[in-house]
Short mmCIF file of C-alpha atoms in Angstrom, two decimals:
data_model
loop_
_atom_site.label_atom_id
_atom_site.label_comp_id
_atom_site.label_asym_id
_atom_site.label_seq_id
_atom_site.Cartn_x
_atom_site.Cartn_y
_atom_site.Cartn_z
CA UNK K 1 85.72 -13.67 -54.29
CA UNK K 2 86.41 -14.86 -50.57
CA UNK K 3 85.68 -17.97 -49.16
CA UNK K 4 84.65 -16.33 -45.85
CA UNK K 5 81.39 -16.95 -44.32
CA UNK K 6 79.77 -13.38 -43.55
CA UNK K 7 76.73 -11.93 -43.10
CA UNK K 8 73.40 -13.44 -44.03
CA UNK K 9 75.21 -16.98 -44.77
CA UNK K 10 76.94 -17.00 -41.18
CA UNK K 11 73.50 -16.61 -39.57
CA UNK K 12 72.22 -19.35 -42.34
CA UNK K 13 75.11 -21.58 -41.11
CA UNK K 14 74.31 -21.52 -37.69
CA UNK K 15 70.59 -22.04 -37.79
CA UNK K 16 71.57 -25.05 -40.00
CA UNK K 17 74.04 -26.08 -37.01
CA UNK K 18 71.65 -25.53 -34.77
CA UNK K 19 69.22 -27.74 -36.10
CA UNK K 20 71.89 -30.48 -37.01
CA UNK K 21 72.23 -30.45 -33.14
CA UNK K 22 68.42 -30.81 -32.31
CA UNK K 23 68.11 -33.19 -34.82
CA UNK K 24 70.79 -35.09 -32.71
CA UNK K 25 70.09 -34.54 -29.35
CA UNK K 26 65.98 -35.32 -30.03
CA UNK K 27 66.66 -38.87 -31.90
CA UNK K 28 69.06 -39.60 -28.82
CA UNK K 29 72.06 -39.99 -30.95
CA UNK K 30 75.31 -40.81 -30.18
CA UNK K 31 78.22 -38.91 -31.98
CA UNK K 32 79.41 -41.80 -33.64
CA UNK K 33 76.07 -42.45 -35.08
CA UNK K 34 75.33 -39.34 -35.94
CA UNK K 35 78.63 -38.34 -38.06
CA UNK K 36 77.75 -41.37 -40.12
CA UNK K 37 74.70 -40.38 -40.83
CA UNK K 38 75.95 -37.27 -41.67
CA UNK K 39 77.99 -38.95 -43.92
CA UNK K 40 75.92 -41.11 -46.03
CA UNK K 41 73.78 -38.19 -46.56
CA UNK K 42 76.74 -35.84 -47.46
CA UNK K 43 77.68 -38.79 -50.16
CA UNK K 44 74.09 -38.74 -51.60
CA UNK K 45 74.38 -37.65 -55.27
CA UNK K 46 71.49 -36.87 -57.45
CA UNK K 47 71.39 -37.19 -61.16
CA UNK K 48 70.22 -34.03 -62.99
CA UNK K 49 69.50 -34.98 -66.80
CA UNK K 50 71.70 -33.30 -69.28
CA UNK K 51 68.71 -32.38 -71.43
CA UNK K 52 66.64 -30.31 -68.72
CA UNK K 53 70.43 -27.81 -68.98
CA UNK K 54 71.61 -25.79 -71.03
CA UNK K 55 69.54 -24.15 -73.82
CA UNK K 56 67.60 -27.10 -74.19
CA UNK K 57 63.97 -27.79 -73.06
CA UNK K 58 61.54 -29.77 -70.61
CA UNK K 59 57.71 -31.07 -70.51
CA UNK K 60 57.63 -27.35 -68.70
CA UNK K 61 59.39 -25.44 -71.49
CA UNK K 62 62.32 -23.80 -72.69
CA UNK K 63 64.81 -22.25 -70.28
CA UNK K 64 67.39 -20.03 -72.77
CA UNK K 65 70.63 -19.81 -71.30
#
């Protein structure tokens, strides 16, 4: 496995640069600003409960491994 960016993820990554950089330049932000907001988002971490994994079940039924 290769951690090289190729193909459909390249053109994935830059769309997703390219709208990191509207996103900037249309809220007027400076680059200071902007990295830490890129940051506390980056640092966001969701819980996913251990009982919706695995071979276990939810509300919306049972997902086998």
């Amino acid at each position: 496995m290769t951690s090289e960016i190729t193909g459909v993820e390249a053109k994935q990554r830059q769309k997703h640069l390219s709208g990191l950089e509207y996103l900037k330049n249309t809220q007027e932000l400076s680059d200071h600003i902007f990295s830490d907001l890129v940051a506390t988002v980056q640092s966001l971490q969701v819980a996913v409960p251990s009982w919706a994994l695995g071979t276990g079940g939810t509300r919306f039924g049972r997902f086998p491994e």
